[in-house]
Coordinates of C-alpha atoms and ligand atoms in Angstrom, one line a residue:
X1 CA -34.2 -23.0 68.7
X2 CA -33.3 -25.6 71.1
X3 CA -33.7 -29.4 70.6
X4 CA -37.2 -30.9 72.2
X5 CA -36.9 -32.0 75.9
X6 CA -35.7 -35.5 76.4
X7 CA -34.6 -36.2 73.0
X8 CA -30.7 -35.7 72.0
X9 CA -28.7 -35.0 69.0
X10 CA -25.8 -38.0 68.8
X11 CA -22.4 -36.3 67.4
X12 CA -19.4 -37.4 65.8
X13 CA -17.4 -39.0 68.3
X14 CA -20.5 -41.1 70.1
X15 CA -22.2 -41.8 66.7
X16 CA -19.2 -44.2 66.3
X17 CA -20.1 -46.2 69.3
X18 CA -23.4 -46.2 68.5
X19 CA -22.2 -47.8 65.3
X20 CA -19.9 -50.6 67.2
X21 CA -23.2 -51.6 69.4
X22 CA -25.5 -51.8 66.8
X23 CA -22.7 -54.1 64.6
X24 CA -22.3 -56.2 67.3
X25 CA -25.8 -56.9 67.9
X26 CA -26.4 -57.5 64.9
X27 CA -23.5 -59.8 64.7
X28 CA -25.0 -61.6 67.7
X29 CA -28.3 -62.0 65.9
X30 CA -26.9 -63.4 62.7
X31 CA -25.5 -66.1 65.4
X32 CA -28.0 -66.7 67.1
X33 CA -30.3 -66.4 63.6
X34 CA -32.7 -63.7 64.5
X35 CA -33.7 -61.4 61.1
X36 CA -34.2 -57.5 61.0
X37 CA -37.8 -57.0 60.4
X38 CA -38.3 -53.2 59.7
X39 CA -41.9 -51.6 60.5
X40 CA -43.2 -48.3 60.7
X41 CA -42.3 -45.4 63.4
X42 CA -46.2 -44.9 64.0
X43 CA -49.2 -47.5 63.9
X44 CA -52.7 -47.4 64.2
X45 CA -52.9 -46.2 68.0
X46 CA -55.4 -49.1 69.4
X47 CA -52.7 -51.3 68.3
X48 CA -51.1 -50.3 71.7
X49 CA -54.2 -50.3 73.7
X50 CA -55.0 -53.7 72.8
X51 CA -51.1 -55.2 73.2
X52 CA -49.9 -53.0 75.7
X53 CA -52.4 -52.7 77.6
X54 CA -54.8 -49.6 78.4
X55 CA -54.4 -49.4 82.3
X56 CA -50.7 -49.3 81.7
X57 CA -48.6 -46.3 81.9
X58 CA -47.5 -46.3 79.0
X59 CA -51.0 -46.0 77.2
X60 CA -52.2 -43.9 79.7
X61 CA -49.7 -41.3 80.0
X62 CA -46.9 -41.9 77.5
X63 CA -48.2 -42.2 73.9
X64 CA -47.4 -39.3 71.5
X65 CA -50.7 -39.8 69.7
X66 CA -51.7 -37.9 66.8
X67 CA -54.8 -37.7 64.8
X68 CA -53.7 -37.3 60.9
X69 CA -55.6 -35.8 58.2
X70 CA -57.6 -38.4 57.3
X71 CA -58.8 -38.5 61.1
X72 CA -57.1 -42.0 62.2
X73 CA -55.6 -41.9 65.3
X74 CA -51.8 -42.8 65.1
X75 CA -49.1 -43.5 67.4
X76 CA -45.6 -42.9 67.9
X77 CA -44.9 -46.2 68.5
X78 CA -43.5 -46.7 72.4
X79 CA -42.1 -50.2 72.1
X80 CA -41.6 -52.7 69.5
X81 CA -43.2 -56.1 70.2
X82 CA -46.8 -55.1 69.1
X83 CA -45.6 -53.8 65.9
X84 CA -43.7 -57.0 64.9
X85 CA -46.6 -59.2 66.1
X86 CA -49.0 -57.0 63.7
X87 CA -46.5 -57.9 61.3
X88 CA -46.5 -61.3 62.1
X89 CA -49.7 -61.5 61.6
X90 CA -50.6 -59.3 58.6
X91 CA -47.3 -60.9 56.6
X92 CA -48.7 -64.5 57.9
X93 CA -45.2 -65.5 59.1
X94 CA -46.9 -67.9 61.0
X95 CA -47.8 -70.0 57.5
X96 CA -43.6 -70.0 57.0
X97 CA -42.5 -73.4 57.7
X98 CA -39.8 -72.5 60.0
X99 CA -40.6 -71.8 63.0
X100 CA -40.4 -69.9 65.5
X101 CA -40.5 -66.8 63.4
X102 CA -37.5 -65.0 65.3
X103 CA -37.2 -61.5 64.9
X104 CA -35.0 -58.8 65.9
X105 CA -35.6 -54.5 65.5
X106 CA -33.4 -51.6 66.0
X107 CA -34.9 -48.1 66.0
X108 CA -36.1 -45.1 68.0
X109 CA -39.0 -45.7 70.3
X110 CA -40.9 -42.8 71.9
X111 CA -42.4 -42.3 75.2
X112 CA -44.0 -39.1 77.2
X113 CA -42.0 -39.8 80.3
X114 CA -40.2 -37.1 82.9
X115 CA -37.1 -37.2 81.3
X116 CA -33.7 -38.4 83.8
X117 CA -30.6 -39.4 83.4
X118 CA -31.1 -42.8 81.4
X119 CA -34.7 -41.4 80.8
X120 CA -35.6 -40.0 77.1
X121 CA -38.5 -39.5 75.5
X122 CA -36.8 -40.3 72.2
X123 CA -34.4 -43.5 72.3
X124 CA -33.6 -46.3 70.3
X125 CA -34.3 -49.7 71.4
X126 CA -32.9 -52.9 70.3
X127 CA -35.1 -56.3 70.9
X128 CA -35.1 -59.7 69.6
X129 CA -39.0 -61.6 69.2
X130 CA -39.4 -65.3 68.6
X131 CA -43.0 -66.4 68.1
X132 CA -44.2 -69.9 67.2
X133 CA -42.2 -71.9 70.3
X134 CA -43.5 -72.8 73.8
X135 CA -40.2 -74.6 74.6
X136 CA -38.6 -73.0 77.7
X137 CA -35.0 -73.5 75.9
X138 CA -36.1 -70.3 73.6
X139 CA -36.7 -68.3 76.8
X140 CA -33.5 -68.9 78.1
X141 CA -31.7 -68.4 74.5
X142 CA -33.6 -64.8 74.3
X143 CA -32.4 -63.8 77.8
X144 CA -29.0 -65.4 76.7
X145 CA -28.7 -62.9 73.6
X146 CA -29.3 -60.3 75.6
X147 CA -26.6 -61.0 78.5
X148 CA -23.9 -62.0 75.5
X149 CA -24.6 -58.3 73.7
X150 CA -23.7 -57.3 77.1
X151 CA -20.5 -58.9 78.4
X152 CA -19.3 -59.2 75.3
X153 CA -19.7 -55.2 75.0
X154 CA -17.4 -55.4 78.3
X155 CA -19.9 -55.1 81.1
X156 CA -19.4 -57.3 84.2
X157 CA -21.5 -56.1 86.7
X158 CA -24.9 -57.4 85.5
X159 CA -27.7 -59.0 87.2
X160 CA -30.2 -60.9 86.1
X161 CA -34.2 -60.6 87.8
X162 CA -36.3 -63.8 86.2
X163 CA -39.9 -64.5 87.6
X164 CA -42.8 -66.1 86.1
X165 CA -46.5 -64.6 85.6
X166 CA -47.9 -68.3 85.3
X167 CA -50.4 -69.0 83.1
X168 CA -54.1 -67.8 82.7
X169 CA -55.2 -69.7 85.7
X170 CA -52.4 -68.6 88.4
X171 CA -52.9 -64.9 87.5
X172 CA -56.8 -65.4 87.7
X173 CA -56.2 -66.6 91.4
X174 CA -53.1 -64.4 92.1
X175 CA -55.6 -61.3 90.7
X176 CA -58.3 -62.6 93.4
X177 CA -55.5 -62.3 96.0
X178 CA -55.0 -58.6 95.1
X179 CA -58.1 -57.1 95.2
X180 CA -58.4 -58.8 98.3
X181 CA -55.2 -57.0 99.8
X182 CA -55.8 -54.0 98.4
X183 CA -59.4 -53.6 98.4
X184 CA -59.9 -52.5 102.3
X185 CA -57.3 -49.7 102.0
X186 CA -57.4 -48.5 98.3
X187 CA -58.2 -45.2 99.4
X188 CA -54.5 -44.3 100.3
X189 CA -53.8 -45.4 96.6
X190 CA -53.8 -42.5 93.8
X191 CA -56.9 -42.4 91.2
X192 CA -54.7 -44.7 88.8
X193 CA -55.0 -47.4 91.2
X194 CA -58.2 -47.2 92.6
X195 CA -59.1 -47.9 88.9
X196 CA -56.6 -50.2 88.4
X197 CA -58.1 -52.8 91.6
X198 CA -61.0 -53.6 89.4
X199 CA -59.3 -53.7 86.0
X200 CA -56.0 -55.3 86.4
X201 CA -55.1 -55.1 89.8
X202 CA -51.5 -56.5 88.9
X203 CA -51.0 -52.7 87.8
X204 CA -50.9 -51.7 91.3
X205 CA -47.8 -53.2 91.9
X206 CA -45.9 -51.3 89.3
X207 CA -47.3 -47.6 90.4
X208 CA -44.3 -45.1 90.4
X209 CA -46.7 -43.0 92.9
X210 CA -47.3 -45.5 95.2
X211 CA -44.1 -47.6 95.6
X212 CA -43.7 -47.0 99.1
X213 CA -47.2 -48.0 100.5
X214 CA -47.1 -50.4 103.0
X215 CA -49.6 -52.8 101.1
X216 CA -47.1 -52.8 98.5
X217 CA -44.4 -55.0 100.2
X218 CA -47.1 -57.4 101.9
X219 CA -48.6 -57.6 98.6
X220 CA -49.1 -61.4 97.8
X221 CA -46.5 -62.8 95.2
X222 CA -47.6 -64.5 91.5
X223 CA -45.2 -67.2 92.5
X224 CA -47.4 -68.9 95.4
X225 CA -50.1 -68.9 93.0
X226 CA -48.5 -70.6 89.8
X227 CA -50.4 -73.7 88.8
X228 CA -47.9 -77.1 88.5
X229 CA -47.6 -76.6 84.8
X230 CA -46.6 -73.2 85.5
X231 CA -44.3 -73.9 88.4
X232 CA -42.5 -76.8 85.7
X233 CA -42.3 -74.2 83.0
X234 CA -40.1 -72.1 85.3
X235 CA -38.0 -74.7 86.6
X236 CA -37.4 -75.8 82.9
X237 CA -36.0 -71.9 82.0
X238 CA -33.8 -71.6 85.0
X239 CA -32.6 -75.1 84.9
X240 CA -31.3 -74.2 81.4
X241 CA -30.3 -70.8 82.7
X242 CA -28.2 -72.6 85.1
X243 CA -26.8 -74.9 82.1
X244 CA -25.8 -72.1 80.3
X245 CA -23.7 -70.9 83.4
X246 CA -26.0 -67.3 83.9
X247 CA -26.6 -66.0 86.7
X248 CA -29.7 -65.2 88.1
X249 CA -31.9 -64.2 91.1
X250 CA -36.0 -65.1 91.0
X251 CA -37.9 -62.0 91.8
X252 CA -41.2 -62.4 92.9
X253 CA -42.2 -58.8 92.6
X254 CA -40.9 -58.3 88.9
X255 CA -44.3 -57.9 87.5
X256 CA -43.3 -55.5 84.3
X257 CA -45.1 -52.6 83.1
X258 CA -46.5 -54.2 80.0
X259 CA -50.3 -55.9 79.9
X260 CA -49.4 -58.7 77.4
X261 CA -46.8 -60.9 79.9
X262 CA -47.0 -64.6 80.9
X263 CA -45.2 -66.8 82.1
X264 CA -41.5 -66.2 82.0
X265 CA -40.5 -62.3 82.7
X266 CA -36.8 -60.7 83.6
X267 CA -35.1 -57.7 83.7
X268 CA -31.1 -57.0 83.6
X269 CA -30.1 -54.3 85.6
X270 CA -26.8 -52.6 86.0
X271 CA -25.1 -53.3 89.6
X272 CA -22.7 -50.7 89.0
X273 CA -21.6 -48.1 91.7
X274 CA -22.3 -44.8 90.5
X275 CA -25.2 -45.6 87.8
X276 CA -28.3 -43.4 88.1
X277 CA -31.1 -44.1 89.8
X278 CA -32.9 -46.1 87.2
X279 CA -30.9 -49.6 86.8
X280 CA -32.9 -51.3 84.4
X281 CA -31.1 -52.0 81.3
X282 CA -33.2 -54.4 79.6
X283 CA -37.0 -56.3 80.0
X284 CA -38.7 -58.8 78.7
X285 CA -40.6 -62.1 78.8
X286 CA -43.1 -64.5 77.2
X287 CA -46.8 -63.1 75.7
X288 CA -48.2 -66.4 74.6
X289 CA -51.8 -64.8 73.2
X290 CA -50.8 -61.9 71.9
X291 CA -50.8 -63.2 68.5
X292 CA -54.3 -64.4 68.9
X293 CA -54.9 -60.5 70.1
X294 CA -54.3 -59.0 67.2
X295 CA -55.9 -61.6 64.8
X296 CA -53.9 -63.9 64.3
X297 CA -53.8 -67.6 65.0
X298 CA -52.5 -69.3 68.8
X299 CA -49.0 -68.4 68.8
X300 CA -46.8 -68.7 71.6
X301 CA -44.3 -65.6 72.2
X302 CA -40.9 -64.0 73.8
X303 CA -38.7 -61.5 73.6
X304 CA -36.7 -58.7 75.3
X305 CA -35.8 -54.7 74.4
X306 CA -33.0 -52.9 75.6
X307 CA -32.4 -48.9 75.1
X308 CA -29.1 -48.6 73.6
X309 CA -28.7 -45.1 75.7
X310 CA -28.7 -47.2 78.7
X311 CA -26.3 -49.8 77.7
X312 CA -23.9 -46.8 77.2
X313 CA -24.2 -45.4 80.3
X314 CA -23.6 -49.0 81.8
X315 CA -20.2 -48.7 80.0
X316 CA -19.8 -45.5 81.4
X317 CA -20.4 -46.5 85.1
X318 CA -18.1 -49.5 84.3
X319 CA -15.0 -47.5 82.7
X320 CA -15.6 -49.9 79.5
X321 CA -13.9 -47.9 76.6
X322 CA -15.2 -49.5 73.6
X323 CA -12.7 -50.6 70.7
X324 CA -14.1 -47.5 68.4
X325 CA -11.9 -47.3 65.3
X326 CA -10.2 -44.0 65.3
X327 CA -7.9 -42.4 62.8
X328 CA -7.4 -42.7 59.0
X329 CA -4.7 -44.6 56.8
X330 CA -3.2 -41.9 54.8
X331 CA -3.1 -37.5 55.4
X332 CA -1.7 -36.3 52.1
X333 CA 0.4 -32.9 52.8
X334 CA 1.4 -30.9 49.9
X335 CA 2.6 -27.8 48.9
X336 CA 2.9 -25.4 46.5
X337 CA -0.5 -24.8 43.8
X338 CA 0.6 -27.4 41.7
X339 CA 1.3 -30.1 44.0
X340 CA -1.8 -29.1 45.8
X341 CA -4.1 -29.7 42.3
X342 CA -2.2 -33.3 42.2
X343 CA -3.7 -34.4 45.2
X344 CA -7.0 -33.8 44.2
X345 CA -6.4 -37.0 42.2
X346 CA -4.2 -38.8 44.5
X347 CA -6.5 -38.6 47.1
X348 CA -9.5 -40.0 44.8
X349 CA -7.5 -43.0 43.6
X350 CA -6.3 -44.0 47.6
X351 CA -10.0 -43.5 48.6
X352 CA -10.9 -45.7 45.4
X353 CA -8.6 -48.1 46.7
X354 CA -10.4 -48.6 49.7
X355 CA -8.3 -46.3 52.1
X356 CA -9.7 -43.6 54.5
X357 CA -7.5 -40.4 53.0
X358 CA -8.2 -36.8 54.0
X359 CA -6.0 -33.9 52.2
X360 CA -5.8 -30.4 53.3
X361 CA -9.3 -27.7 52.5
X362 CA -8.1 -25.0 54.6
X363 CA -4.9 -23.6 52.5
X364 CA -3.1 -24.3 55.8
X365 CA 1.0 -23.9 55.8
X366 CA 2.7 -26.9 55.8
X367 CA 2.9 -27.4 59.9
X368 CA -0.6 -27.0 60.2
X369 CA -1.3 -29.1 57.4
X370 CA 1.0 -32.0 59.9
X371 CA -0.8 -31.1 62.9
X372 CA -4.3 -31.8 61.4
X373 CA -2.8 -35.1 60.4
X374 CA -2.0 -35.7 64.2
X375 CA -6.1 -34.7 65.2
X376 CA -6.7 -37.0 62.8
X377 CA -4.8 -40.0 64.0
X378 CA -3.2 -40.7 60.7
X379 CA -1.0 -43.8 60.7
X380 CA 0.6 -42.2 57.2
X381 CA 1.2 -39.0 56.2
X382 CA 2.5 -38.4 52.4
X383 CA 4.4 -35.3 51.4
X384 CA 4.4 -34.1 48.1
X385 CA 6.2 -30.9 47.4
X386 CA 7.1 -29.0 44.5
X387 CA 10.3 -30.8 44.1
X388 CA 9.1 -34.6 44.6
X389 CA 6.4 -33.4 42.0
X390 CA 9.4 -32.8 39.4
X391 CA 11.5 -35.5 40.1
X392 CA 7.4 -37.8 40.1
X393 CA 8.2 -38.9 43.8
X394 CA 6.3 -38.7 47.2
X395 CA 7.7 -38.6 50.7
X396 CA 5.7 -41.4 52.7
X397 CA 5.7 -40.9 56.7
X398 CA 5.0 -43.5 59.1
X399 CA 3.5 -41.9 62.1
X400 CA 4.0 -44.8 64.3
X401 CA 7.6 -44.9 64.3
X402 CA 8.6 -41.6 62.3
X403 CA 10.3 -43.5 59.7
X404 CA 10.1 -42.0 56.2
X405 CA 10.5 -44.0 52.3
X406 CA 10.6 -42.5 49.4
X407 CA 8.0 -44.0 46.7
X408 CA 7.7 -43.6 43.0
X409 CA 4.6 -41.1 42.4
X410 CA 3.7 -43.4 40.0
X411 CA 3.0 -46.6 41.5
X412 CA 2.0 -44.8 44.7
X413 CA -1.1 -46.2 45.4
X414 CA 0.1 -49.7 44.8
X415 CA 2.8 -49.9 46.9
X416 CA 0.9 -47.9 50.0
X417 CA -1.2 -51.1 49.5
X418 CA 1.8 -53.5 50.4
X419 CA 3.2 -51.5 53.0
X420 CA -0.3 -51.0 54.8
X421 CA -1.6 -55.5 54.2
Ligands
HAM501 P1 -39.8 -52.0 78.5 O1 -39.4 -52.6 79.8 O2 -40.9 -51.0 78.4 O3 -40.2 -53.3 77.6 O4 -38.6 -51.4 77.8 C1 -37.4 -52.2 77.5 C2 -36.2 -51.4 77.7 O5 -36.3 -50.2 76.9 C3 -35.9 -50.9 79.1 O6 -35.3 -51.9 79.9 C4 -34.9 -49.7 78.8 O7 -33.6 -50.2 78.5 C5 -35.5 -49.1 77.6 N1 -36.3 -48.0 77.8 C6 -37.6 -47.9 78.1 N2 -38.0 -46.6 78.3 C7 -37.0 -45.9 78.1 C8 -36.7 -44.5 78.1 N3 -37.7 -43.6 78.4 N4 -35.5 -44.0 77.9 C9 -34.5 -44.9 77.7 N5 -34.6 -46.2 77.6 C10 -35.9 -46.7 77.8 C11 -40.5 -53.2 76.2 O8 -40.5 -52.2 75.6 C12 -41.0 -54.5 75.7 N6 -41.5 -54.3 74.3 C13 -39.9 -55.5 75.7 C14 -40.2 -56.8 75.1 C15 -39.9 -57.3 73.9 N7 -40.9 -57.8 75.7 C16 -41.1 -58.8 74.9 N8 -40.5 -58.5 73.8

């Protein structure tokens, strides 16, 4: 039996680094106080089509939808932002008096995609929401979050794409401008965007058939159509972008593959030689009226998502090696049955004491039973034989500088503690 395509197991020896990166973002989100909120794997599936949007890809062609016994239609959920708005909404966060509500989630997302290198159709995603705020200083604190996981993960060569979708009005006129473009020539364009020109012509601009049309690069650009209160909500994110000392370029092509953008969207991508073809290593941006989508009252909106298989091939293609804590305090060798049966005990109590201990399973000889302390990366190794069990003793090894002590059996635990503070 294999495993399914685009989905991976995560052994020992990577699960540690997944560890590290999930501590340190939540460690970034206690700093910059955003909570876990924790919701389902599946929702009701026209939760998607109504957030996400049901001309986009993702609804269209990427959903792992299921009907259940009891005939709903469910989804695998493929992203995380609708789910915490229903959640917002059905758990009335907005009633809590502080706001913005800001959120974060960790967890596997799942997508029907042609699997490639930084392509899965199982992968976890990290993302940070903060609902309740139109102030353009929480845009650029959510993009900030995102670049801090990053560089302080070890990653240098990052770049930062920010545009703005305007508001309501400038995508009414910049929508106007597309179907004009595209309109006389929309027969080159695949099925998907011939229905896309009446529904959301925006769509167009993120087809992964058509990417290389002509029309595509001539295609008009949101930001000529931003209204003035649109044009100053920009200026306000980048101006604090620029106080916060990111870096940034303005794309006026970044349109994002999600239905439920406005205003302020951005994407980090990796700028490393050598990374795949897909570069993207994060997305996200403002969905004021989403709340008000799913039910609930005029809520303003932002946040980001980042796949955490992604962010480790960036630290690949950079030669980051992250600070993964290997090795153990204390291997206890012993020999002889006797000896052996006392470290059944001795290992408890060190373990009880808050040390990471390991003894010998295998009945291995006593050069073995050293070597697997080496594999190990043991900082101590402990000998008991048959003779320091008579005369109630234990041989205590440092590995780092070979130097050996002899300590009372006795009061061994307590004074491994002193040597090892
Ligand atoms: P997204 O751009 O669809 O946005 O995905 C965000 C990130 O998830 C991508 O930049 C990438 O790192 C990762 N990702 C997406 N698909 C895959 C895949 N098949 N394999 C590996 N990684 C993948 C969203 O999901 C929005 N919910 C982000 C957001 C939050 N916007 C506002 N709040």
């Amino acid at each position: 039996m294999n495993i399914p395509r685009g989905t991976q197991d995560i052994l020992p020896g990577q699960t540690e680094k997944w560890q590290l990166i999930e501590a340190k973002a939540r460690e970034l989100c206690e700093r910059y106080q955003y909570r876990e909120l924790r919701t389902p794997i599946f929702e009701h599936t026209d939760l998607f089509k109504r957030s996400v949007g049901d001309t986009t890809d993702i609804v269209q062609k990427e959903m792992y939808t299921f009907t259940d016994r009891g005939d709903r239609s469910l989804t695998l959920r493929p992203e995380g932002t609708a789910a915490a708005v229903r959640s917002f909404v059905e758990n009335k966060m907005f009633g809590s008096p502080n706001q913005p509500v800001k959120l974060y989630y960790m967890g596997p997302m799942f997508r029907y995609e042609r699997p490639q290198a930084g392509r899965f159709r199982q992968f976890v995603q990290f993302g940070v929401e903060a609902m309740g705020s139109a102030d353009p200083a929480i845009d650029a604190e959510v993009i900030s979050l995102a670049m801090s996981l990053y560089k302080e993960l070890g990653l240098k060569k990052l770049k930062l794409v920010v545009n703005s979708l305007g508001d309501k009005e400038s995508r009414m006129a910049h929508r106007e401008a597309l179907v004009k473009h595209f309109q006389p020539r929309i027969g080159e364009f695949c099925s998907d965007c011939q229905n896309r020109l009446e529904k959301n012509p925006m769509r167009i601009l993120d087809c992964k058939a058509d990417r290389d049309h002509e029309l595509m690069k001539s295609a008009p650009s949101i930001i000529e159509y931003l209204t003035d209160d649109s044009a100053q909500y920009f200026s306000k994110v980048t101006k604090y972008l620029t106080d916060l000392g990111i870096e940034f370029e303005v794309d006026a092509n970044l349109v994002r593959g999600l239905d439920y953008y406005n205003h302020t969207a951005f994407e980090i991508m990796s700028d490393a030689e050598g990374f795949g073809a897909i570069t993207t290593l994060c997305g996200g941006g403002r969905y004021n009226g989403l709340v008000e989508e799913i039910g609930g009252p005029e809520t303003p909106g932002i946040g980001f998502a980042l796949s955490i298989e992604r962010l480790l091939s960036a630290l690949e293609a950079e030669n980051v090696e992250l600070p993964v804590n290997e090795g153990i305090d204390c291997y206890l060798v012993s020999l002889g049955d006797e000896a052996k049966d006392y470290t059944v005990g001795l290992l408890h109590n060190l373990r009880m004491a808050g040390f990471s201990a390991e003894r010998d399973y295998q009945d291995r000889k006593i050069k073995a039973q050293f070597k697997a302390a080496d594999r190990m990366n043991a900082r101590y190794v402990a000998v008991l034989g048959e003779d320091e069990l008579k005369e109630k003793k234990i041989n205590l090894k440092s590995m780092a500088d070979g130097e050996q002590i002899e300590l009372p059996l006795e009061s061994f635990i307590e004074k491994f503690k002193e040597i090892c503070k």
